[in-house]
Amino acid sequence: MNSEKKQKNLSDAINALGAIFLERIPKTMDSMEAELHAIALDKNNQLPWKTLHHLLHTMAGSAGMFNYNELGSRARALEIRINTILKEQPDSVEDFLNDHHAFIAWARQNYVKTN
Amino acid sequence: MSQTLTKILYIEDDEDIQSVAKIVLEVVGGLTLRSCRSGKEALQPETVTFAPDLMLLDVMMPEMDGPTTLTKLREMPGLKNTPVIFMTAKVQTSEVEYYKSLGAIGVIAKPFDPMQLAEQVRQLWKEHQNESAYE
């Protein structure tokens, strides 16, 4: 198999994985919303913060890898804000929750196919 | 005498990233991977049998992060001096120096370009081999 065909096959394989990533976005957003709800009920509970942090971290890495750069950078920004909050440095939790809900709405609008 | 890079122990908890990295490192890079989804999995005896030439570790993983995993891997037979590359979103200079102080031969930033990953790994390996030749 020549080099060009190999690269094409590789690119096709990565694109296929990227398509699967996109298909999972609605479920990921659902998971994020569940954690936001838990945080709203008890802002001092560390577990949903950590779960949400991991979801955002994973999304940032995968989105960037598949060239969904804006999705990745927005997820990364929210991930960094959680770091700040978990270190008990000033960052309004309410502002964070509102911004995260806005991110979810934006992601659903821009990255989820509607039939 | 320089060593050929053929086998990589790859530890990454994210399924998407691991899938892509496996494809590019195995298909493009021609390398043989032992892929693990966690530090705990990497610490299984199969890793010793596999005898990697290089370890490629994600930094931020739940339960056991990359640096902690590396500390424990170093205690396994044959892995004390195995070169390691970290993969992380945190690649500011101070953080890179920190990972190098842990013995890393380099740091690859995430998100990475899948089409460049194999070359990045080989380049860091080559630089490490060249430095080792002068020691």
PDB file of C-alpha atoms in Angstrom:
ATOM      1  CA  MET A   1       0.000   0.000   0.000  1.00  0.00           C
ATOM      2  CA  ASN A   2       1.600   3.282  -1.054  1.00  0.00           C
ATOM      3  CA  SER A   3       2.155   6.120   1.370  1.00  0.00           C
ATOM      4  CA  GLU A   4      -0.604   8.318  -0.039  1.00  0.00           C
ATOM      5  CA  LYS A   5      -3.223   5.596   0.260  1.00  0.00           C
ATOM      6  CA  LYS A   6      -2.015   4.798   3.763  1.00  0.00           C
ATOM      7  CA  GLN A   7      -2.416   8.446   4.783  1.00  0.00           C
ATOM      8  CA  LYS A   8      -5.901   8.532   3.240  1.00  0.00           C
ATOM      9  CA  ASN A   9      -6.924   5.388   5.091  1.00  0.00           C
ATOM     10  CA  LEU A  10      -5.562   6.860   8.294  1.00  0.00           C
ATOM     11  CA  SER A  11      -7.374  10.135   7.746  1.00  0.00           C
ATOM     12  CA  ASP A  12     -10.619   8.262   7.031  1.00  0.00           C
ATOM     13  CA  ALA A  13     -10.217   6.227  10.212  1.00  0.00           C
ATOM     14  CA  ILE A  14      -9.649   9.354  12.307  1.00  0.00           C
ATOM     15  CA  ASN A  15     -12.618  11.079  10.694  1.00  0.00           C
ATOM     16  CA  ALA A  16     -14.770   8.058  11.495  1.00  0.00           C
ATOM     17  CA  LEU A  17     -13.706   8.265  15.144  1.00  0.00           C
ATOM     18  CA  GLY A  18     -14.461  11.983  15.061  1.00  0.00           C
ATOM     19  CA  ALA A  19     -17.969  11.247  13.840  1.00  0.00           C
ATOM     20  CA  ILE A  20     -18.484   8.856  16.754  1.00  0.00           C
ATOM     21  CA  PHE A  21     -17.265  11.575  19.117  1.00  0.00           C
ATOM     22  CA  LEU A  22     -19.874  13.945  17.694  1.00  0.00           C
ATOM     23  CA  GLU A  23     -22.613  11.371  18.135  1.00  0.00           C
ATOM     24  CA  ARG A  24     -21.762  11.116  21.831  1.00  0.00           C
ATOM     25  CA  ILE A  25     -22.025  14.845  22.476  1.00  0.00           C
ATOM     26  CA  PRO A  26     -25.731  14.804  23.457  1.00  0.00           C
ATOM     27  CA  LYS A  27     -25.068  12.147  26.073  1.00  0.00           C
ATOM     28  CA  THR A  28     -22.015  14.017  27.330  1.00  0.00           C
ATOM     29  CA  MET A  29     -24.071  17.178  27.652  1.00  0.00           C
ATOM     30  CA  ASP A  30     -26.712  15.231  29.576  1.00  0.00           C
ATOM     31  CA  SER A  31     -24.004  14.004  31.942  1.00  0.00           C
ATOM     32  CA  MET A  32     -22.699  17.527  32.422  1.00  0.00           C
ATOM     33  CA  GLU A  33     -26.186  18.824  33.163  1.00  0.00           C
ATOM     34  CA  ALA A  34     -26.669  16.127  35.774  1.00  0.00           C
ATOM     35  CA  GLU A  35     -23.483  17.230  37.519  1.00  0.00           C
ATOM     36  CA  LEU A  36     -24.476  20.898  37.296  1.00  0.00           C
ATOM     37  CA  HIS A  37     -27.773  20.000  38.932  1.00  0.00           C
ATOM     38  CA  ALA A  38     -25.963  18.173  41.730  1.00  0.00           C
ATOM     39  CA  ILE A  39     -23.673  21.172  42.238  1.00  0.00           C
ATOM     40  CA  ALA A  40     -26.615  23.545  42.370  1.00  0.00           C
ATOM     41  CA  LEU A  41     -28.122  21.406  45.155  1.00  0.00           C
ATOM     42  CA  ASP A  42     -24.904  21.295  47.170  1.00  0.00           C
ATOM     43  CA  LYS A  43     -22.032  23.490  46.055  1.00  0.00           C
ATOM     44  CA  ASN A  44     -19.743  22.051  48.712  1.00  0.00           C
ATOM     45  CA  ASN A  45     -20.006  18.473  47.474  1.00  0.00           C
ATOM     46  CA  GLN A  46     -16.670  17.803  45.785  1.00  0.00           C
ATOM     47  CA  LEU A  47     -17.743  14.729  43.799  1.00  0.00           C
ATOM     48  CA  PRO A  48     -19.875  16.393  41.094  1.00  0.00           C
ATOM     49  CA  TRP A  49     -17.215  19.081  40.693  1.00  0.00           C
ATOM     50  CA  LYS A  50     -14.582  16.434  40.079  1.00  0.00           C
ATOM     51  CA  THR A  51     -16.837  14.455  37.760  1.00  0.00           C
ATOM     52  CA  LEU A  52     -17.642  17.573  35.779  1.00  0.00           C
ATOM     53  CA  HIS A  53     -13.964  18.501  35.673  1.00  0.00           C
ATOM     54  CA  HIS A  54     -13.126  15.134  34.175  1.00  0.00           C
ATOM     55  CA  LEU A  55     -15.925  15.411  31.604  1.00  0.00           C
ATOM     56  CA  LEU A  56     -14.674  18.842  30.531  1.00  0.00           C
ATOM     57  CA  HIS A  57     -11.038  17.713  30.481  1.00  0.00           C
ATOM     58  CA  THR A  58     -11.909  14.733  28.307  1.00  0.00           C
ATOM     59  CA  MET A  59     -14.034  16.827  25.989  1.00  0.00           C
ATOM     60  CA  ALA A  60     -11.302  19.454  25.618  1.00  0.00           C
ATOM     61  CA  GLY A  61      -8.703  16.857  24.659  1.00  0.00           C
ATOM     62  CA  SER A  62     -10.858  14.903  22.243  1.00  0.00           C
ATOM     63  CA  ALA A  63     -12.497  17.926  20.608  1.00  0.00           C
ATOM     64  CA  GLY A  64      -9.125  19.514  19.932  1.00  0.00           C
ATOM     65  CA  MET A  65      -7.743  16.315  18.503  1.00  0.00           C
ATOM     66  CA  PHE A  66     -10.640  16.054  16.043  1.00  0.00           C
ATOM     67  CA  ASN A  67     -10.267  19.740  15.118  1.00  0.00           C
ATOM     68  CA  TYR A  68     -13.468  20.901  16.823  1.00  0.00           C
ATOM     69  CA  ASN A  69     -11.323  23.683  18.182  1.00  0.00           C
ATOM     70  CA  GLU A  70     -13.943  26.048  19.538  1.00  0.00           C
ATOM     71  CA  LEU A  71     -15.700  23.231  21.382  1.00  0.00           C
ATOM     72  CA  GLY A  72     -12.368  22.178  22.830  1.00  0.00           C
ATOM     73  CA  SER A  73     -11.280  25.646  23.889  1.00  0.00           C
ATOM     74  CA  ARG A  74     -14.617  26.425  25.541  1.00  0.00           C
ATOM     75  CA  ALA A  75     -14.508  23.139  27.435  1.00  0.00           C
ATOM     76  CA  ARG A  76     -10.918  23.861  28.483  1.00  0.00           C
ATOM     77  CA  ALA A  77     -11.862  27.316  29.772  1.00  0.00           C
ATOM     78  CA  LEU A  78     -14.596  25.835  31.956  1.00  0.00           C
ATOM     79  CA  GLU A  79     -12.231  23.102  33.138  1.00  0.00           C
ATOM     80  CA  ILE A  80      -9.726  25.739  34.260  1.00  0.00           C
ATOM     81  CA  ARG A  81     -12.439  27.621  36.130  1.00  0.00           C
ATOM     82  CA  ILE A  82     -13.270  24.476  38.086  1.00  0.00           C
ATOM     83  CA  ASN A  83      -9.589  24.238  39.068  1.00  0.00           C
ATOM     84  CA  THR A  84      -9.909  27.746  40.453  1.00  0.00           C
ATOM     85  CA  ILE A  85     -13.111  26.946  42.309  1.00  0.00           C
ATOM     86  CA  LEU A  86     -11.705  23.709  43.763  1.00  0.00           C
ATOM     87  CA  LYS A  87      -8.721  25.652  45.062  1.00  0.00           C
ATOM     88  CA  GLU A  88     -11.220  27.945  46.797  1.00  0.00           C
ATOM     89  CA  GLN A  89     -10.007  30.948  44.897  1.00  0.00           C
ATOM     90  CA  PRO A  90     -12.565  33.599  44.083  1.00  0.00           C
ATOM     91  CA  ASP A  91     -14.876  32.629  41.229  1.00  0.00           C
ATOM     92  CA  SER A  92     -18.588  32.940  41.535  1.00  0.00           C
ATOM     93  CA  VAL A  93     -20.135  29.505  41.494  1.00  0.00           C
ATOM     94  CA  GLU A  94     -23.381  30.967  40.183  1.00  0.00           C
ATOM     95  CA  ASP A  95     -21.553  32.598  37.289  1.00  0.00           C
ATOM     96  CA  PHE A  96     -19.821  29.315  36.539  1.00  0.00           C
ATOM     97  CA  LEU A  97     -23.091  27.365  36.551  1.00  0.00           C
ATOM     98  CA  ASN A  98     -24.721  29.915  34.246  1.00  0.00           C
ATOM     99  CA  ASP A  99     -21.747  29.903  31.880  1.00  0.00           C
ATOM    100  CA  HIS A 100     -21.659  26.128  31.806  1.00  0.00           C
ATOM    101  CA  HIS A 101     -25.377  25.904  30.985  1.00  0.00           C
ATOM    102  CA  ALA A 102     -24.741  28.380  28.180  1.00  0.00           C
ATOM    103  CA  PHE A 103     -21.883  26.200  26.916  1.00  0.00           C
ATOM    104  CA  ILE A 104     -24.152  23.149  26.861  1.00  0.00           C
ATOM    105  CA  ALA A 105     -26.841  25.030  24.938  1.00  0.00           C
ATOM    106  CA  TRP A 106     -24.258  26.288  22.443  1.00  0.00           C
ATOM    107  CA  ALA A 107     -22.722  22.837  21.998  1.00  0.00           C
ATOM    108  CA  ARG A 108     -26.138  21.245  21.412  1.00  0.00           C
ATOM    109  CA  GLN A 109     -26.940  23.904  18.834  1.00  0.00           C
ATOM    110  CA  ASN A 110     -23.659  23.661  16.959  1.00  0.00           C
ATOM    111  CA  TYR A 111     -22.563  20.052  17.238  1.00  0.00           C
ATOM    112  CA  VAL A 112     -25.703  17.959  17.455  1.00  0.00           C
ATOM    113  CA  LYS A 113     -27.431  16.936  14.262  1.00  0.00           C
ATOM    114  CA  THR A 114     -31.169  17.375  14.196  1.00  0.00           C
ATOM    115  CA  ASN A 115     -33.289  15.181  11.932  1.00  0.00           C
TER     116      ASN A 115
ATOM    117  CA  MET B   1      25.019   2.037  20.350  1.00  0.00           C
ATOM    118  CA  SER B   2      21.573   3.522  19.676  1.00  0.00           C
ATOM    119  CA  GLN B   3      18.481   1.459  20.322  1.00  0.00           C
ATOM    120  CA  THR B   4      15.635   1.064  17.850  1.00  0.00           C
ATOM    121  CA  LEU B   5      12.207   2.189  19.027  1.00  0.00           C
ATOM    122  CA  THR B   6       9.732  -0.612  18.483  1.00  0.00           C
ATOM    123  CA  LYS B   7       7.536  -1.047  21.571  1.00  0.00           C
ATOM    124  CA  ILE B   8       5.634   1.579  23.502  1.00  0.00           C
ATOM    125  CA  LEU B   9       3.684   1.272  26.735  1.00  0.00           C
ATOM    126  CA  TYR B  10       0.874   3.755  26.221  1.00  0.00           C
ATOM    127  CA  ILE B  11      -1.320   4.863  29.130  1.00  0.00           C
ATOM    128  CA  GLU B  12      -4.320   7.059  28.414  1.00  0.00           C
ATOM    129  CA  ASP B  13      -7.716   7.002  30.105  1.00  0.00           C
ATOM    130  CA  ASP B  14      -9.620   8.766  27.327  1.00  0.00           C
ATOM    131  CA  GLU B  15     -11.071   6.263  24.868  1.00  0.00           C
ATOM    132  CA  ASP B  16     -11.119   8.600  21.853  1.00  0.00           C
ATOM    133  CA  ILE B  17      -7.573   9.774  22.326  1.00  0.00           C
ATOM    134  CA  GLN B  18      -6.320   6.277  22.895  1.00  0.00           C
ATOM    135  CA  SER B  19      -8.065   4.983  19.765  1.00  0.00           C
ATOM    136  CA  VAL B  20      -6.559   7.674  17.575  1.00  0.00           C
ATOM    137  CA  ALA B  21      -3.097   7.425  19.081  1.00  0.00           C
ATOM    138  CA  LYS B  22      -3.107   3.655  18.644  1.00  0.00           C
ATOM    139  CA  ILE B  23      -3.976   3.964  14.977  1.00  0.00           C
ATOM    140  CA  VAL B  24      -1.333   6.567  14.221  1.00  0.00           C
ATOM    141  CA  LEU B  25       1.454   4.997  16.275  1.00  0.00           C
ATOM    142  CA  GLU B  26       0.804   1.480  15.013  1.00  0.00           C
ATOM    143  CA  VAL B  27      -0.217   2.161  11.400  1.00  0.00           C
ATOM    144  CA  VAL B  28       1.853   5.258  10.645  1.00  0.00           C
ATOM    145  CA  GLY B  29       4.597   4.727  13.158  1.00  0.00           C
ATOM    146  CA  GLY B  30       4.951   1.000  12.673  1.00  0.00           C
ATOM    147  CA  LEU B  31       5.210   0.593  16.426  1.00  0.00           C
ATOM    148  CA  THR B  32       3.885  -2.100  18.721  1.00  0.00           C
ATOM    149  CA  LEU B  33       1.756  -0.770  21.554  1.00  0.00           C
ATOM    150  CA  ARG B  34       0.610  -2.093  24.874  1.00  0.00           C
ATOM    151  CA  SER B  35      -2.299   0.263  25.563  1.00  0.00           C
ATOM    152  CA  CYS B  36      -3.670   0.706  29.045  1.00  0.00           C
ATOM    153  CA  ARG B  37      -6.618   2.800  30.222  1.00  0.00           C
ATOM    154  CA  SER B  38      -5.225   3.437  33.673  1.00  0.00           C
ATOM    155  CA  GLY B  39      -2.118   3.388  35.808  1.00  0.00           C
ATOM    156  CA  LYS B  40      -3.512   0.374  37.624  1.00  0.00           C
ATOM    157  CA  GLU B  41      -3.802  -1.578  34.359  1.00  0.00           C
ATOM    158  CA  ALA B  42      -0.283  -0.560  33.350  1.00  0.00           C
ATOM    159  CA  LEU B  43       1.088  -1.923  36.614  1.00  0.00           C
ATOM    160  CA  GLN B  44      -0.025  -5.464  35.750  1.00  0.00           C
ATOM    161  CA  PRO B  45       2.716  -8.081  35.171  1.00  0.00           C
ATOM    162  CA  GLU B  46       2.005  -8.072  31.424  1.00  0.00           C
ATOM    163  CA  THR B  47       3.853  -4.760  31.227  1.00  0.00           C
ATOM    164  CA  VAL B  48       7.061  -6.387  32.431  1.00  0.00           C
ATOM    165  CA  THR B  49       6.668  -9.166  29.863  1.00  0.00           C
ATOM    166  CA  PHE B  50       5.997  -6.601  27.142  1.00  0.00           C
ATOM    167  CA  ALA B  51       9.286  -4.822  28.020  1.00  0.00           C
ATOM    168  CA  PRO B  52       8.618  -1.466  26.358  1.00  0.00           C
ATOM    169  CA  ASP B  53      11.367   0.655  24.851  1.00  0.00           C
ATOM    170  CA  LEU B  54       9.424   3.795  25.737  1.00  0.00           C
ATOM    171  CA  MET B  55       6.505   4.785  27.942  1.00  0.00           C
ATOM    172  CA  LEU B  56       3.939   7.329  26.785  1.00  0.00           C
ATOM    173  CA  LEU B  57       1.855   8.584  29.710  1.00  0.00           C
ATOM    174  CA  ASP B  58      -1.106  10.862  29.988  1.00  0.00           C
ATOM    175  CA  VAL B  59      -0.678  13.142  32.987  1.00  0.00           C
ATOM    176  CA  MET B  60      -4.208  13.741  34.138  1.00  0.00           C
ATOM    177  CA  MET B  61      -5.978  10.479  34.818  1.00  0.00           C
ATOM    178  CA  PRO B  62      -8.525   9.652  37.501  1.00  0.00           C
ATOM    179  CA  GLU B  63      -7.438   7.581  40.510  1.00  0.00           C
ATOM    180  CA  MET B  64      -3.732   7.527  39.602  1.00  0.00           C
ATOM    181  CA  ASP B  65      -2.160  10.345  37.621  1.00  0.00           C
ATOM    182  CA  GLY B  66       0.747  10.025  35.208  1.00  0.00           C
ATOM    183  CA  PRO B  67       3.563  11.041  37.568  1.00  0.00           C
ATOM    184  CA  THR B  68       2.320   8.685  40.294  1.00  0.00           C
ATOM    185  CA  THR B  69       1.988   5.888  37.753  1.00  0.00           C
ATOM    186  CA  LEU B  70       5.534   6.520  36.585  1.00  0.00           C
ATOM    187  CA  THR B  71       6.898   6.284  40.127  1.00  0.00           C
ATOM    188  CA  LYS B  72       5.295   2.878  40.522  1.00  0.00           C
ATOM    189  CA  LEU B  73       6.320   1.708  37.030  1.00  0.00           C
ATOM    190  CA  ARG B  74       9.932   2.505  37.878  1.00  0.00           C
ATOM    191  CA  GLU B  75       9.754  -0.137  40.619  1.00  0.00           C
ATOM    192  CA  MET B  76       8.891  -2.870  38.126  1.00  0.00           C
ATOM    193  CA  PRO B  77      11.629  -5.117  36.761  1.00  0.00           C
ATOM    194  CA  GLY B  78      13.306  -3.699  33.681  1.00  0.00           C
ATOM    195  CA  LEU B  79      11.510  -0.356  33.765  1.00  0.00           C
ATOM    196  CA  LYS B  80      13.747   1.658  36.054  1.00  0.00           C
ATOM    197  CA  ASN B  81      15.444   3.486  33.187  1.00  0.00           C
ATOM    198  CA  THR B  82      12.882   3.166  30.420  1.00  0.00           C
ATOM    199  CA  PRO B  83      12.461   6.575  28.739  1.00  0.00           C
ATOM    200  CA  VAL B  84       9.125   8.273  29.260  1.00  0.00           C
ATOM    201  CA  ILE B  85       7.180  10.966  27.421  1.00  0.00           C
ATOM    202  CA  PHE B  86       4.280  12.726  29.130  1.00  0.00           C
ATOM    203  CA  MET B  87       1.199  13.932  27.309  1.00  0.00           C
ATOM    204  CA  THR B  88      -0.661  16.817  28.857  1.00  0.00           C
ATOM    205  CA  ALA B  89      -2.668  19.945  28.218  1.00  0.00           C
ATOM    206  CA  LYS B  90      -0.387  21.789  30.640  1.00  0.00           C
ATOM    207  CA  VAL B  91       2.711  22.665  28.648  1.00  0.00           C
ATOM    208  CA  GLN B  92       3.887  25.920  30.079  1.00  0.00           C
ATOM    209  CA  THR B  93       7.653  26.044  30.507  1.00  0.00           C
ATOM    210  CA  SER B  94       7.584  25.546  34.263  1.00  0.00           C
ATOM    211  CA  GLU B  95       5.368  22.499  33.893  1.00  0.00           C
ATOM    212  CA  VAL B  96       7.550  20.997  31.162  1.00  0.00           C
ATOM    213  CA  GLU B  97      10.568  21.442  33.415  1.00  0.00           C
ATOM    214  CA  TYR B  98       8.681  19.693  36.203  1.00  0.00           C
ATOM    215  CA  TYR B  99       7.951  16.671  34.019  1.00  0.00           C
ATOM    216  CA  LYS B 100      11.553  16.583  32.863  1.00  0.00           C
ATOM    217  CA  SER B 101      12.647  16.658  36.492  1.00  0.00           C
ATOM    218  CA  LEU B 102      10.660  13.438  36.858  1.00  0.00           C
ATOM    219  CA  GLY B 103      12.848  11.956  34.134  1.00  0.00           C
ATOM    220  CA  ALA B 104      10.723  12.602  31.048  1.00  0.00           C
ATOM    221  CA  ILE B 105      12.617  12.901  27.781  1.00  0.00           C
ATOM    222  CA  GLY B 106       9.905  15.207  26.508  1.00  0.00           C
ATOM    223  CA  VAL B 107       6.324  16.414  26.744  1.00  0.00           C
ATOM    224  CA  ILE B 108       3.729  16.282  23.987  1.00  0.00           C
ATOM    225  CA  ALA B 109       0.969  18.846  24.197  1.00  0.00           C
ATOM    226  CA  LYS B 110      -2.685  17.899  24.076  1.00  0.00           C
ATOM    227  CA  PRO B 111      -4.651  18.195  21.967  1.00  0.00           C
ATOM    228  CA  PHE B 112      -2.151  16.713  19.568  1.00  0.00           C
ATOM    229  CA  ASP B 113      -2.264  16.562  15.798  1.00  0.00           C
ATOM    230  CA  PRO B 114      -2.864  12.881  15.010  1.00  0.00           C
ATOM    231  CA  MET B 115      -0.951  13.151  11.752  1.00  0.00           C
ATOM    232  CA  GLN B 116       2.137  14.415  13.605  1.00  0.00           C
ATOM    233  CA  LEU B 117       2.110  12.244  16.709  1.00  0.00           C
ATOM    234  CA  ALA B 118       4.286   9.411  15.411  1.00  0.00           C
ATOM    235  CA  GLU B 119       6.887  11.884  14.170  1.00  0.00           C
ATOM    236  CA  GLN B 120       6.852  13.782  17.477  1.00  0.00           C
ATOM    237  CA  VAL B 121       7.470  10.580  19.408  1.00  0.00           C
ATOM    238  CA  ARG B 122      10.256   9.475  17.064  1.00  0.00           C
ATOM    239  CA  GLN B 123      11.900  12.915  17.230  1.00  0.00           C
ATOM    240  CA  LEU B 124      11.966  12.924  21.032  1.00  0.00           C
ATOM    241  CA  TRP B 125      13.328   9.370  20.990  1.00  0.00           C
ATOM    242  CA  LYS B 126      16.051  10.376  18.522  1.00  0.00           C
ATOM    243  CA  GLU B 127      17.051  13.395  20.638  1.00  0.00           C
ATOM    244  CA  HIS B 128      17.205  11.188  23.708  1.00  0.00           C
ATOM    245  CA  GLN B 129      19.357   8.642  21.903  1.00  0.00           C
ATOM    246  CA  ASN B 130      21.709  11.380  20.727  1.00  0.00           C
ATOM    247  CA  GLU B 131      22.040  12.808  24.250  1.00  0.00           C
ATOM    248  CA  SER B 132      22.647   9.362  25.717  1.00  0.00           C
ATOM    249  CA  ALA B 133      25.402   8.734  23.186  1.00  0.00           C
ATOM    250  CA  TYR B 134      27.408  11.623  24.629  1.00  0.00           C
ATOM    251  CA  GLU B 135      27.044  10.552  28.255  1.00  0.00           C
TER     252      GLU B 135
END
